[in-house]
């Protein structure tokens, strides 16, 4: 990872070179809106004068206004995409990562869903894919937005039920069976436990010795011995530290032997509701503002912190030996 000052020194001239385009694009959008307003009023007035239903006039005004503003905003939207991808590529390189705007294949998404790490969805979109290597293990991360369809008597609409990161990381311990780390359900833990299964096998609740951990999480597994082999005190400290780093964003994870790519190699899947990260900020402000890039840089620091807390035993408080 490079320090922010050196990254900013490299990025600032590029952003400055785009500032004239940004100003022109903003001006075009504002002018488009200024045109759309009288056009919309004219359509409404025309509808009233010729006896058309007011709703029809308002609908026509809305369609015209959106069309004019949308056309006027095309250069600004294009610039936003260019700035976002340019910043993410440059910052990814500074952190030793590879970036693509969208994942070619959302890694293990069906497994995230089947293990209940993310909710059921009727609409889904994926973006901002990163991959790299840390502590001798490969990992990848991408953002997901999941929506469920809801119906009322008058309309159908969609509600966002998950917005955050999905992470696949090689885990440097042999994995057998399934070990699931999910959120504590309080008085519903017993019912939750009855419903847990994986690959046709029942998941049993795993009793652990860390009361702080069990106040936040529940662990289920197909093999009590394997689950305890994975859920060492050091690893539980890491997960608690991750919960703190993400400010309690509903971290949950799974180890599943069916995800292994080779002998002695396992994978861990982790989901966290982080909101929408890796965005360039408002284009109504100067592009070459240091705060814009610094905020994005913090998102990349968060990736590094997540991976370090999973893989690096020294990041766990009081940990002195690898797990």
PDB file of C-alpha atoms in Angstrom:
ATOM      1  CA  UNK A   1       0.000   0.000   0.000  1.00  0.00           C
ATOM      2  CA  UNK A   2       1.288   3.451  -0.914  1.00  0.00           C
ATOM      3  CA  UNK A   3       0.753   6.407   1.414  1.00  0.00           C
ATOM      4  CA  UNK A   4      -1.973   8.855   0.497  1.00  0.00           C
ATOM      5  CA  UNK A   5       0.313  11.805  -0.212  1.00  0.00           C
ATOM      6  CA  UNK A   6       2.180   9.937  -2.953  1.00  0.00           C
ATOM      7  CA  UNK A   7      -1.108   8.707  -4.452  1.00  0.00           C
ATOM      8  CA  UNK A   8      -2.555  12.227  -4.424  1.00  0.00           C
ATOM      9  CA  UNK A   9       0.551  13.642  -6.122  1.00  0.00           C
ATOM     10  CA  UNK A  10       0.010  11.206  -8.988  1.00  0.00           C
ATOM     11  CA  UNK A  11      -3.769  11.589  -9.302  1.00  0.00           C
ATOM     12  CA  UNK A  12      -4.201  15.357  -8.864  1.00  0.00           C
ATOM     13  CA  UNK A  13      -2.830  16.395 -12.311  1.00  0.00           C
ATOM     14  CA  UNK A  14      -5.125  13.915 -14.060  1.00  0.00           C
ATOM     15  CA  UNK A  15      -8.187  15.234 -12.217  1.00  0.00           C
ATOM     16  CA  UNK A  16      -7.155  18.821 -12.952  1.00  0.00           C
ATOM     17  CA  UNK A  17      -6.995  17.996 -16.673  1.00  0.00           C
ATOM     18  CA  UNK A  18     -10.671  16.952 -16.528  1.00  0.00           C
ATOM     19  CA  UNK A  19     -11.917  20.022 -14.667  1.00  0.00           C
ATOM     20  CA  UNK A  20     -12.763  22.043 -17.779  1.00  0.00           C
ATOM     21  CA  UNK A  21     -14.880  19.170 -19.105  1.00  0.00           C
ATOM     22  CA  UNK A  22     -16.658  18.895 -15.766  1.00  0.00           C
ATOM     23  CA  UNK A  23     -17.574  22.569 -15.749  1.00  0.00           C
ATOM     24  CA  UNK A  24     -18.893  22.392 -19.313  1.00  0.00           C
ATOM     25  CA  UNK A  25     -20.929  19.254 -18.527  1.00  0.00           C
ATOM     26  CA  UNK A  26     -22.454  20.825 -15.408  1.00  0.00           C
ATOM     27  CA  UNK A  27     -23.311  23.978 -17.351  1.00  0.00           C
ATOM     28  CA  UNK A  28     -25.013  21.925 -20.060  1.00  0.00           C
ATOM     29  CA  UNK A  29     -27.105  20.052 -17.473  1.00  0.00           C
ATOM     30  CA  UNK A  30     -28.176  23.274 -15.728  1.00  0.00           C
ATOM     31  CA  UNK A  31     -29.137  24.838 -19.062  1.00  0.00           C
ATOM     32  CA  UNK A  32     -31.096  21.711 -19.935  1.00  0.00           C
ATOM     33  CA  UNK A  33     -33.061  21.959 -16.701  1.00  0.00           C
ATOM     34  CA  UNK A  34     -33.716  25.660 -17.351  1.00  0.00           C
ATOM     35  CA  UNK A  35     -35.155  24.707 -20.745  1.00  0.00           C
ATOM     36  CA  UNK A  36     -37.149  21.788 -19.354  1.00  0.00           C
ATOM     37  CA  UNK A  37     -39.041  23.953 -16.838  1.00  0.00           C
ATOM     38  CA  UNK A  38     -40.764  26.325 -19.332  1.00  0.00           C
ATOM     39  CA  UNK A  39     -41.351  23.429 -21.746  1.00  0.00           C
ATOM     40  CA  UNK A  40     -43.132  21.515 -18.991  1.00  0.00           C
ATOM     41  CA  UNK A  41     -45.201  24.542 -17.991  1.00  0.00           C
ATOM     42  CA  UNK A  42     -46.096  25.084 -21.633  1.00  0.00           C
ATOM     43  CA  UNK A  43     -47.364  21.519 -21.991  1.00  0.00           C
ATOM     44  CA  UNK A  44     -49.505  21.830 -18.859  1.00  0.00           C
ATOM     45  CA  UNK A  45     -50.909  25.184 -20.030  1.00  0.00           C
ATOM     46  CA  UNK A  46     -51.657  23.773 -23.473  1.00  0.00           C
ATOM     47  CA  UNK A  47     -53.475  20.816 -21.940  1.00  0.00           C
ATOM     48  CA  UNK A  48     -55.627  23.087 -19.741  1.00  0.00           C
ATOM     49  CA  UNK A  49     -56.526  25.437 -22.598  1.00  0.00           C
ATOM     50  CA  UNK A  50     -57.680  22.564 -24.817  1.00  0.00           C
ATOM     51  CA  UNK A  51     -59.613  20.793 -22.083  1.00  0.00           C
ATOM     52  CA  UNK A  52     -57.314  17.818 -21.632  1.00  0.00           C
ATOM     53  CA  UNK A  53     -57.292  16.107 -18.213  1.00  0.00           C
ATOM     54  CA  UNK A  54     -54.783  17.818 -15.856  1.00  0.00           C
ATOM     55  CA  UNK A  55     -53.172  14.449 -15.132  1.00  0.00           C
ATOM     56  CA  UNK A  56     -52.424  14.013 -18.821  1.00  0.00           C
ATOM     57  CA  UNK A  57     -50.790  17.430 -18.996  1.00  0.00           C
ATOM     58  CA  UNK A  58     -48.669  16.732 -15.937  1.00  0.00           C
ATOM     59  CA  UNK A  59     -47.631  13.374 -17.366  1.00  0.00           C
ATOM     60  CA  UNK A  60     -46.601  14.952 -20.658  1.00  0.00           C
ATOM     61  CA  UNK A  61     -44.671  17.680 -18.851  1.00  0.00           C
ATOM     62  CA  UNK A  62     -42.882  15.083 -16.745  1.00  0.00           C
ATOM     63  CA  UNK A  63     -41.907  12.980 -19.764  1.00  0.00           C
ATOM     64  CA  UNK A  64     -40.622  16.011 -21.654  1.00  0.00           C
ATOM     65  CA  UNK A  65     -38.714  17.333 -18.663  1.00  0.00           C
ATOM     66  CA  UNK A  66     -37.015  14.008 -17.981  1.00  0.00           C
ATOM     67  CA  UNK A  67     -36.108  13.579 -21.659  1.00  0.00           C
ATOM     68  CA  UNK A  68     -34.573  17.069 -21.929  1.00  0.00           C
ATOM     69  CA  UNK A  69     -32.693  16.821 -18.635  1.00  0.00           C
ATOM     70  CA  UNK A  70     -31.523  13.294 -19.458  1.00  0.00           C
ATOM     71  CA  UNK A  71     -30.139  14.377 -22.819  1.00  0.00           C
ATOM     72  CA  UNK A  72     -28.473  17.409 -21.268  1.00  0.00           C
ATOM     73  CA  UNK A  73     -26.895  15.232 -18.589  1.00  0.00           C
ATOM     74  CA  UNK A  74     -25.271  12.705 -20.949  1.00  0.00           C
ATOM     75  CA  UNK A  75     -21.789  14.305 -20.883  1.00  0.00           C
ATOM     76  CA  UNK A  76     -21.850  14.549 -17.084  1.00  0.00           C
ATOM     77  CA  UNK A  77     -22.866  10.882 -16.742  1.00  0.00           C
ATOM     78  CA  UNK A  78     -20.108   9.825 -19.128  1.00  0.00           C
ATOM     79  CA  UNK A  79     -17.561  11.873 -17.209  1.00  0.00           C
ATOM     80  CA  UNK A  80     -18.725  10.387 -13.915  1.00  0.00           C
ATOM     81  CA  UNK A  81     -18.097   6.874 -15.250  1.00  0.00           C
ATOM     82  CA  UNK A  82     -14.667   7.886 -16.544  1.00  0.00           C
ATOM     83  CA  UNK A  83     -13.695   9.495 -13.231  1.00  0.00           C
ATOM     84  CA  UNK A  84     -14.961   6.572 -11.152  1.00  0.00           C
ATOM     85  CA  UNK A  85     -13.164   3.918 -13.187  1.00  0.00           C
ATOM     86  CA  UNK A  86     -10.015   6.039 -13.439  1.00  0.00           C
ATOM     87  CA  UNK A  87      -9.856   6.667  -9.696  1.00  0.00           C
ATOM     88  CA  UNK A  88     -10.624   3.064  -8.765  1.00  0.00           C
ATOM     89  CA  UNK A  89      -8.025   1.721 -11.186  1.00  0.00           C
ATOM     90  CA  UNK A  90      -5.343   4.068  -9.881  1.00  0.00           C
ATOM     91  CA  UNK A  91      -6.148   3.436  -6.217  1.00  0.00           C
ATOM     92  CA  UNK A  92      -6.417  -0.312  -6.772  1.00  0.00           C
ATOM     93  CA  UNK A  93      -2.911  -0.244  -8.221  1.00  0.00           C
ATOM     94  CA  UNK A  94      -1.654   1.679  -5.195  1.00  0.00           C
ATOM     95  CA  UNK A  95      -3.031  -1.081  -2.951  1.00  0.00           C
ATOM     96  CA  UNK A  96      -1.738  -3.932  -5.118  1.00  0.00           C
ATOM     97  CA  UNK A  97      -5.210  -4.849  -6.416  1.00  0.00           C
ATOM     98  CA  UNK A  98      -6.756  -5.384  -9.842  1.00  0.00           C
ATOM     99  CA  UNK A  99     -10.029  -3.594 -10.576  1.00  0.00           C
ATOM    100  CA  UNK A 100     -12.886  -4.023 -13.013  1.00  0.00           C
ATOM    101  CA  UNK A 101     -16.129  -2.043 -13.095  1.00  0.00           C
ATOM    102  CA  UNK A 102     -18.217  -5.238 -12.968  1.00  0.00           C
ATOM    103  CA  UNK A 103     -17.337  -8.841 -12.078  1.00  0.00           C
ATOM    104  CA  UNK A 104     -17.316 -11.110 -15.131  1.00  0.00           C
ATOM    105  CA  UNK A 105     -18.856 -13.781 -12.898  1.00  0.00           C
ATOM    106  CA  UNK A 106     -20.082 -12.832  -9.389  1.00  0.00           C
ATOM    107  CA  UNK A 107     -17.888 -15.265  -7.433  1.00  0.00           C
ATOM    108  CA  UNK A 108     -19.826 -17.905  -5.499  1.00  0.00           C
ATOM    109  CA  UNK A 109     -23.005 -15.816  -5.441  1.00  0.00           C
ATOM    110  CA  UNK A 110     -25.228 -18.912  -5.375  1.00  0.00           C
ATOM    111  CA  UNK A 111     -23.311 -20.125  -2.318  1.00  0.00           C
ATOM    112  CA  UNK A 112     -23.766 -16.764  -0.583  1.00  0.00           C
ATOM    113  CA  UNK A 113     -27.486 -17.131  -1.198  1.00  0.00           C
ATOM    114  CA  UNK A 114     -27.863 -20.822  -0.322  1.00  0.00           C
ATOM    115  CA  UNK A 115     -26.112 -20.325   3.025  1.00  0.00           C
ATOM    116  CA  UNK A 116     -28.312 -17.344   3.891  1.00  0.00           C
ATOM    117  CA  UNK A 117     -25.484 -14.820   3.874  1.00  0.00           C
ATOM    118  CA  UNK A 118     -27.603 -12.621   1.618  1.00  0.00           C
ATOM    119  CA  UNK A 119     -31.404 -12.513   1.360  1.00  0.00           C
ATOM    120  CA  UNK A 120     -33.590 -13.694  -1.492  1.00  0.00           C
ATOM    121  CA  UNK A 121     -33.825 -11.142  -4.298  1.00  0.00           C
ATOM    122  CA  UNK A 122     -35.874 -10.452  -7.419  1.00  0.00           C
ATOM    123  CA  UNK A 123     -33.416  -7.925  -8.820  1.00  0.00           C
ATOM    124  CA  UNK A 124     -29.664  -7.958  -8.384  1.00  0.00           C
ATOM    125  CA  UNK A 125     -26.770  -5.897  -9.662  1.00  0.00           C
ATOM    126  CA  UNK A 126     -23.020  -6.219  -9.171  1.00  0.00           C
ATOM    127  CA  UNK A 127     -20.186  -3.745  -9.566  1.00  0.00           C
ATOM    128  CA  UNK A 128     -16.693  -2.732  -8.452  1.00  0.00           C
ATOM    129  CA  UNK A 129     -14.781  -6.004  -8.524  1.00  0.00           C
ATOM    130  CA  UNK A 130     -11.342  -6.198  -6.902  1.00  0.00           C
ATOM    131  CA  UNK A 131      -8.930  -9.093  -6.652  1.00  0.00           C
ATOM    132  CA  UNK A 132      -5.490  -9.520  -5.180  1.00  0.00           C
ATOM    133  CA  UNK A 133      -3.293 -11.499  -2.829  1.00  0.00           C
ATOM    134  CA  UNK A 134      -2.367 -10.953   0.813  1.00  0.00           C
ATOM    135  CA  UNK A 135      -0.482 -13.082   3.337  1.00  0.00           C
ATOM    136  CA  UNK A 136      -0.036 -15.747   0.649  1.00  0.00           C
ATOM    137  CA  UNK A 137      -3.770 -16.084  -0.072  1.00  0.00           C
ATOM    138  CA  UNK A 138      -5.827 -14.901  -3.023  1.00  0.00           C
ATOM    139  CA  UNK A 139      -9.046 -12.987  -2.495  1.00  0.00           C
ATOM    140  CA  UNK A 140     -11.694 -11.114  -4.431  1.00  0.00           C
ATOM    141  CA  UNK A 141     -14.360  -8.645  -3.446  1.00  0.00           C
ATOM    142  CA  UNK A 142     -17.305  -7.116  -5.264  1.00  0.00           C
ATOM    143  CA  UNK A 143     -20.328  -5.010  -4.412  1.00  0.00           C
ATOM    144  CA  UNK A 144     -23.878  -6.293  -4.647  1.00  0.00           C
ATOM    145  CA  UNK A 145     -27.258  -4.562  -4.488  1.00  0.00           C
ATOM    146  CA  UNK A 146     -30.219  -6.895  -3.995  1.00  0.00           C
ATOM    147  CA  UNK A 147     -33.871  -5.897  -4.202  1.00  0.00           C
ATOM    148  CA  UNK A 148     -37.097  -7.701  -3.386  1.00  0.00           C
ATOM    149  CA  UNK A 149     -40.364  -7.101  -5.195  1.00  0.00           C
ATOM    150  CA  UNK A 150     -43.214  -5.863  -3.030  1.00  0.00           C
ATOM    151  CA  UNK A 151     -46.861  -5.371  -3.948  1.00  0.00           C
ATOM    152  CA  UNK A 152     -49.565  -3.108  -2.640  1.00  0.00           C
ATOM    153  CA  UNK A 153     -53.119  -2.815  -3.883  1.00  0.00           C
ATOM    154  CA  UNK A 154     -52.100  -0.058  -6.282  1.00  0.00           C
ATOM    155  CA  UNK A 155     -48.579  -0.817  -7.431  1.00  0.00           C
ATOM    156  CA  UNK A 156     -45.552  -3.081  -7.528  1.00  0.00           C
ATOM    157  CA  UNK A 157     -42.292  -1.681  -6.211  1.00  0.00           C
ATOM    158  CA  UNK A 158     -38.808  -2.857  -5.212  1.00  0.00           C
ATOM    159  CA  UNK A 159     -37.065  -2.520  -1.864  1.00  0.00           C
ATOM    160  CA  UNK A 160     -33.309  -2.809  -1.338  1.00  0.00           C
ATOM    161  CA  UNK A 161     -32.639  -5.684   1.083  1.00  0.00           C
ATOM    162  CA  UNK A 162     -28.836  -5.807   0.799  1.00  0.00           C
ATOM    163  CA  UNK A 163     -26.208  -3.257  -0.226  1.00  0.00           C
ATOM    164  CA  UNK A 164     -22.652  -4.141   0.568  1.00  0.00           C
ATOM    165  CA  UNK A 165     -19.601  -6.269  -0.189  1.00  0.00           C
ATOM    166  CA  UNK A 166     -19.251  -9.979  -0.886  1.00  0.00           C
ATOM    167  CA  UNK A 167     -15.784 -11.414  -0.320  1.00  0.00           C
ATOM    168  CA  UNK A 168     -14.230 -14.734  -1.309  1.00  0.00           C
ATOM    169  CA  UNK A 169     -10.889 -15.446   0.316  1.00  0.00           C
ATOM    170  CA  UNK A 170      -8.626 -18.478   0.388  1.00  0.00           C
ATOM    171  CA  UNK A 171      -8.350 -19.643   3.970  1.00  0.00           C
ATOM    172  CA  UNK A 172      -4.998 -21.097   5.072  1.00  0.00           C
ATOM    173  CA  UNK A 173      -6.493 -24.029   6.971  1.00  0.00           C
ATOM    174  CA  UNK A 174      -7.972 -27.306   5.750  1.00  0.00           C
ATOM    175  CA  UNK A 175     -11.781 -27.128   5.582  1.00  0.00           C
ATOM    176  CA  UNK A 176     -14.118 -30.109   5.860  1.00  0.00           C
ATOM    177  CA  UNK A 177     -17.885 -29.947   5.994  1.00  0.00           C
ATOM    178  CA  UNK A 178     -19.660 -26.619   6.521  1.00  0.00           C
ATOM    179  CA  UNK A 179     -19.180 -24.067   9.291  1.00  0.00           C
ATOM    180  CA  UNK A 180     -21.553 -21.096   9.220  1.00  0.00           C
ATOM    181  CA  UNK A 181     -21.127 -17.866  11.189  1.00  0.00           C
ATOM    182  CA  UNK A 182     -24.404 -15.970  11.323  1.00  0.00           C
ATOM    183  CA  UNK A 183     -26.026 -13.298  13.445  1.00  0.00           C
ATOM    184  CA  UNK A 184     -27.449 -14.026  16.881  1.00  0.00           C
ATOM    185  CA  UNK A 185     -31.255 -14.198  16.653  1.00  0.00           C
ATOM    186  CA  UNK A 186     -32.009 -13.784  20.348  1.00  0.00           C
ATOM    187  CA  UNK A 187     -35.151 -15.705  21.339  1.00  0.00           C
ATOM    188  CA  UNK A 188     -35.396 -17.051  17.773  1.00  0.00           C
ATOM    189  CA  UNK A 189     -32.082 -18.931  17.938  1.00  0.00           C
ATOM    190  CA  UNK A 190     -33.771 -22.290  18.537  1.00  0.00           C
ATOM    191  CA  UNK A 191     -36.076 -21.860  15.524  1.00  0.00           C
ATOM    192  CA  UNK A 192     -33.184 -20.612  13.411  1.00  0.00           C
ATOM    193  CA  UNK A 193     -31.162 -23.680  14.321  1.00  0.00           C
ATOM    194  CA  UNK A 194     -33.929 -26.061  13.241  1.00  0.00           C
ATOM    195  CA  UNK A 195     -33.954 -24.479   9.770  1.00  0.00           C
ATOM    196  CA  UNK A 196     -30.200 -24.639   9.118  1.00  0.00           C
ATOM    197  CA  UNK A 197     -28.915 -27.174   6.598  1.00  0.00           C
ATOM    198  CA  UNK A 198     -26.270 -27.330   3.874  1.00  0.00           C
ATOM    199  CA  UNK A 199     -25.772 -29.731   0.981  1.00  0.00           C
ATOM    200  CA  UNK A 200     -28.545 -31.919   2.365  1.00  0.00           C
ATOM    201  CA  UNK A 201     -26.923 -32.148   5.810  1.00  0.00           C
ATOM    202  CA  UNK A 202     -28.251 -30.753   9.065  1.00  0.00           C
ATOM    203  CA  UNK A 203     -26.219 -27.959  10.664  1.00  0.00           C
ATOM    204  CA  UNK A 204     -25.899 -28.212  14.429  1.00  0.00           C
ATOM    205  CA  UNK A 205     -25.297 -25.308  16.735  1.00  0.00           C
ATOM    206  CA  UNK A 206     -21.653 -25.111  17.832  1.00  0.00           C
ATOM    207  CA  UNK A 207     -21.146 -24.104  21.453  1.00  0.00           C
ATOM    208  CA  UNK A 208     -18.144 -21.820  21.901  1.00  0.00           C
ATOM    209  CA  UNK A 209     -16.303 -20.525  24.953  1.00  0.00           C
ATOM    210  CA  UNK A 210     -16.320 -16.816  24.112  1.00  0.00           C
ATOM    211  CA  UNK A 211     -19.440 -15.163  25.593  1.00  0.00           C
ATOM    212  CA  UNK A 212     -18.691 -11.846  23.867  1.00  0.00           C
ATOM    213  CA  UNK A 213     -18.590 -13.590  20.490  1.00  0.00           C
ATOM    214  CA  UNK A 214     -21.802 -15.517  21.166  1.00  0.00           C
ATOM    215  CA  UNK A 215     -23.684 -12.339  22.089  1.00  0.00           C
ATOM    216  CA  UNK A 216     -23.262 -11.202  18.470  1.00  0.00           C
ATOM    217  CA  UNK A 217     -22.898 -14.414  16.450  1.00  0.00           C
ATOM    218  CA  UNK A 218     -24.209 -17.948  16.262  1.00  0.00           C
ATOM    219  CA  UNK A 219     -22.088 -20.725  14.737  1.00  0.00           C
ATOM    220  CA  UNK A 220     -23.521 -23.818  13.051  1.00  0.00           C
ATOM    221  CA  UNK A 221     -21.672 -26.721  11.491  1.00  0.00           C
ATOM    222  CA  UNK A 222     -21.863 -30.233  10.094  1.00  0.00           C
ATOM    223  CA  UNK A 223     -18.884 -31.312  12.198  1.00  0.00           C
ATOM    224  CA  UNK A 224     -18.359 -30.137  15.782  1.00  0.00           C
ATOM    225  CA  UNK A 225     -14.649 -31.001  15.758  1.00  0.00           C
ATOM    226  CA  UNK A 226     -13.937 -29.211  12.463  1.00  0.00           C
ATOM    227  CA  UNK A 227     -15.956 -26.164  13.523  1.00  0.00           C
ATOM    228  CA  UNK A 228     -13.927 -25.798  16.715  1.00  0.00           C
ATOM    229  CA  UNK A 229     -10.718 -26.345  14.745  1.00  0.00           C
ATOM    230  CA  UNK A 230     -11.656 -23.339  12.607  1.00  0.00           C
ATOM    231  CA  UNK A 231     -13.207 -21.189  15.336  1.00  0.00           C
ATOM    232  CA  UNK A 232     -10.096 -20.755  17.471  1.00  0.00           C
ATOM    233  CA  UNK A 233     -10.010 -17.997  20.109  1.00  0.00           C
ATOM    234  CA  UNK A 234      -7.663 -16.053  17.830  1.00  0.00           C
ATOM    235  CA  UNK A 235     -10.051 -16.290  14.874  1.00  0.00           C
ATOM    236  CA  UNK A 236     -13.035 -15.248  17.007  1.00  0.00           C
ATOM    237  CA  UNK A 237     -11.035 -12.193  18.086  1.00  0.00           C
ATOM    238  CA  UNK A 238     -10.446 -11.388  14.420  1.00  0.00           C
ATOM    239  CA  UNK A 239     -14.149 -11.594  13.607  1.00  0.00           C
ATOM    240  CA  UNK A 240     -15.001  -9.328  16.553  1.00  0.00           C
ATOM    241  CA  UNK A 241     -12.331  -6.877  15.391  1.00  0.00           C
ATOM    242  CA  UNK A 242     -13.831  -6.990  11.912  1.00  0.00           C
ATOM    243  CA  UNK A 243     -17.263  -6.220  13.353  1.00  0.00           C
ATOM    244  CA  UNK A 244     -15.716  -3.152  15.023  1.00  0.00           C
ATOM    245  CA  UNK A 245     -13.852  -2.066  11.864  1.00  0.00           C
ATOM    246  CA  UNK A 246     -17.079  -2.229   9.846  1.00  0.00           C
ATOM    247  CA  UNK A 247     -19.047  -0.492  12.630  1.00  0.00           C
ATOM    248  CA  UNK A 248     -21.422  -3.410  13.132  1.00  0.00           C
ATOM    249  CA  UNK A 249     -22.478  -3.852   9.506  1.00  0.00           C
ATOM    250  CA  UNK A 250     -23.984  -7.333   9.953  1.00  0.00           C
ATOM    251  CA  UNK A 251     -20.901  -9.401   9.166  1.00  0.00           C
ATOM    252  CA  UNK A 252     -21.601 -13.087   8.434  1.00  0.00           C
ATOM    253  CA  UNK A 253     -19.499 -15.828   6.874  1.00  0.00           C
ATOM    254  CA  UNK A 254     -19.224 -19.488   5.907  1.00  0.00           C
ATOM    255  CA  UNK A 255     -16.561 -22.143   5.393  1.00  0.00           C
ATOM    256  CA  UNK A 256     -17.694 -24.859   2.979  1.00  0.00           C
ATOM    257  CA  UNK A 257     -15.568 -27.761   1.759  1.00  0.00           C
ATOM    258  CA  UNK A 258     -17.439 -27.772  -1.568  1.00  0.00           C
ATOM    259  CA  UNK A 259     -15.757 -24.433  -2.373  1.00  0.00           C
ATOM    260  CA  UNK A 260     -12.254 -25.903  -2.261  1.00  0.00           C
ATOM    261  CA  UNK A 261     -10.207 -25.610  -5.412  1.00  0.00           C
ATOM    262  CA  UNK A 262      -7.470 -28.055  -4.389  1.00  0.00           C
ATOM    263  CA  UNK A 263      -6.175 -30.349  -1.680  1.00  0.00           C
ATOM    264  CA  UNK A 264      -5.581 -28.616   1.648  1.00  0.00           C
ATOM    265  CA  UNK A 265      -7.074 -25.350   0.422  1.00  0.00           C
ATOM    266  CA  UNK A 266     -10.354 -23.903   1.605  1.00  0.00           C
ATOM    267  CA  UNK A 267     -12.405 -20.806   0.953  1.00  0.00           C
ATOM    268  CA  UNK A 268     -14.217 -18.466   3.242  1.00  0.00           C
ATOM    269  CA  UNK A 269     -17.158 -16.384   2.039  1.00  0.00           C
ATOM    270  CA  UNK A 270     -17.988 -13.203   3.925  1.00  0.00           C
ATOM    271  CA  UNK A 271     -20.818 -10.697   3.489  1.00  0.00           C
ATOM    272  CA  UNK A 272     -21.057  -7.262   5.100  1.00  0.00           C
ATOM    273  CA  UNK A 273     -23.631  -4.493   4.663  1.00  0.00           C
ATOM    274  CA  UNK A 274     -21.264  -1.613   4.001  1.00  0.00           C
ATOM    275  CA  UNK A 275     -23.507   0.533   1.816  1.00  0.00           C
ATOM    276  CA  UNK A 276     -22.261   1.861  -1.516  1.00  0.00           C
ATOM    277  CA  UNK A 277     -18.463   2.176  -1.523  1.00  0.00           C
ATOM    278  CA  UNK A 278     -15.913   3.158  -4.182  1.00  0.00           C
ATOM    279  CA  UNK A 279     -17.898   6.114  -5.543  1.00  0.00           C
ATOM    280  CA  UNK A 280     -16.163   9.294  -6.808  1.00  0.00           C
ATOM    281  CA  UNK A 281     -18.428  11.796  -5.062  1.00  0.00           C
ATOM    282  CA  UNK A 282     -20.404  14.701  -6.498  1.00  0.00           C
ATOM    283  CA  UNK A 283     -19.394  16.084  -9.881  1.00  0.00           C
ATOM    284  CA  UNK A 284     -20.945  19.416  -8.914  1.00  0.00           C
ATOM    285  CA  UNK A 285     -17.774  20.039  -6.904  1.00  0.00           C
ATOM    286  CA  UNK A 286     -14.247  20.516  -8.371  1.00  0.00           C
ATOM    287  CA  UNK A 287     -12.685  17.217  -9.382  1.00  0.00           C
ATOM    288  CA  UNK A 288      -9.261  18.086  -8.020  1.00  0.00           C
ATOM    289  CA  UNK A 289     -10.450  18.403  -4.413  1.00  0.00           C
ATOM    290  CA  UNK A 290      -8.159  16.405  -2.144  1.00  0.00           C
ATOM    291  CA  UNK A 291     -11.055  15.365   0.125  1.00  0.00           C
ATOM    292  CA  UNK A 292     -12.746  13.542  -2.775  1.00  0.00           C
ATOM    293  CA  UNK A 293      -9.800  11.198  -3.336  1.00  0.00           C
ATOM    294  CA  UNK A 294      -9.051  10.851   0.357  1.00  0.00           C
ATOM    295  CA  UNK A 295     -12.579   9.556   1.038  1.00  0.00           C
ATOM    296  CA  UNK A 296     -12.173   6.947  -1.704  1.00  0.00           C
ATOM    297  CA  UNK A 297      -8.730   6.037  -0.349  1.00  0.00           C
ATOM    298  CA  UNK A 298     -10.388   5.203   3.002  1.00  0.00           C
ATOM    299  CA  UNK A 299     -12.641   2.675   1.237  1.00  0.00           C
ATOM    300  CA  UNK A 300      -9.542   0.898  -0.042  1.00  0.00           C
ATOM    301  CA  UNK A 301      -8.031   0.944   3.441  1.00  0.00           C
ATOM    302  CA  UNK A 302     -11.192  -0.823   4.575  1.00  0.00           C
ATOM    303  CA  UNK A 303     -10.565  -3.647   2.071  1.00  0.00           C
ATOM    304  CA  UNK A 304      -7.044  -4.040   3.413  1.00  0.00           C
ATOM    305  CA  UNK A 305      -8.315  -4.060   6.995  1.00  0.00           C
ATOM    306  CA  UNK A 306     -10.932  -6.740   6.226  1.00  0.00           C
ATOM    307  CA  UNK A 307      -8.431  -9.069   4.566  1.00  0.00           C
ATOM    308  CA  UNK A 308      -5.797  -8.493   7.247  1.00  0.00           C
ATOM    309  CA  UNK A 309      -8.262  -9.267  10.028  1.00  0.00           C
ATOM    310  CA  UNK A 310      -9.220 -12.522   8.308  1.00  0.00           C
ATOM    311  CA  UNK A 311      -5.727 -13.739   7.453  1.00  0.00           C
ATOM    312  CA  UNK A 312      -3.129 -12.021   9.640  1.00  0.00           C
ATOM    313  CA  UNK A 313      -2.998 -13.473  13.185  1.00  0.00           C
ATOM    314  CA  UNK A 314      -1.059 -10.470  14.482  1.00  0.00           C
ATOM    315  CA  UNK A 315      -4.048  -8.194  13.795  1.00  0.00           C
ATOM    316  CA  UNK A 316      -6.100  -9.959  16.480  1.00  0.00           C
ATOM    317  CA  UNK A 317      -5.699  -8.398  19.899  1.00  0.00           C
ATOM    318  CA  UNK A 318      -3.399 -10.457  22.046  1.00  0.00           C
ATOM    319  CA  UNK A 319      -2.683 -12.981  19.297  1.00  0.00           C
ATOM    320  CA  UNK A 320       0.870 -14.191  19.243  1.00  0.00           C
ATOM    321  CA  UNK A 321       0.653 -17.454  17.329  1.00  0.00           C
ATOM    322  CA  UNK A 322      -0.852 -18.220  13.927  1.00  0.00           C
ATOM    323  CA  UNK A 323      -4.124 -20.048  14.192  1.00  0.00           C
TER     324      UNK A 323
END
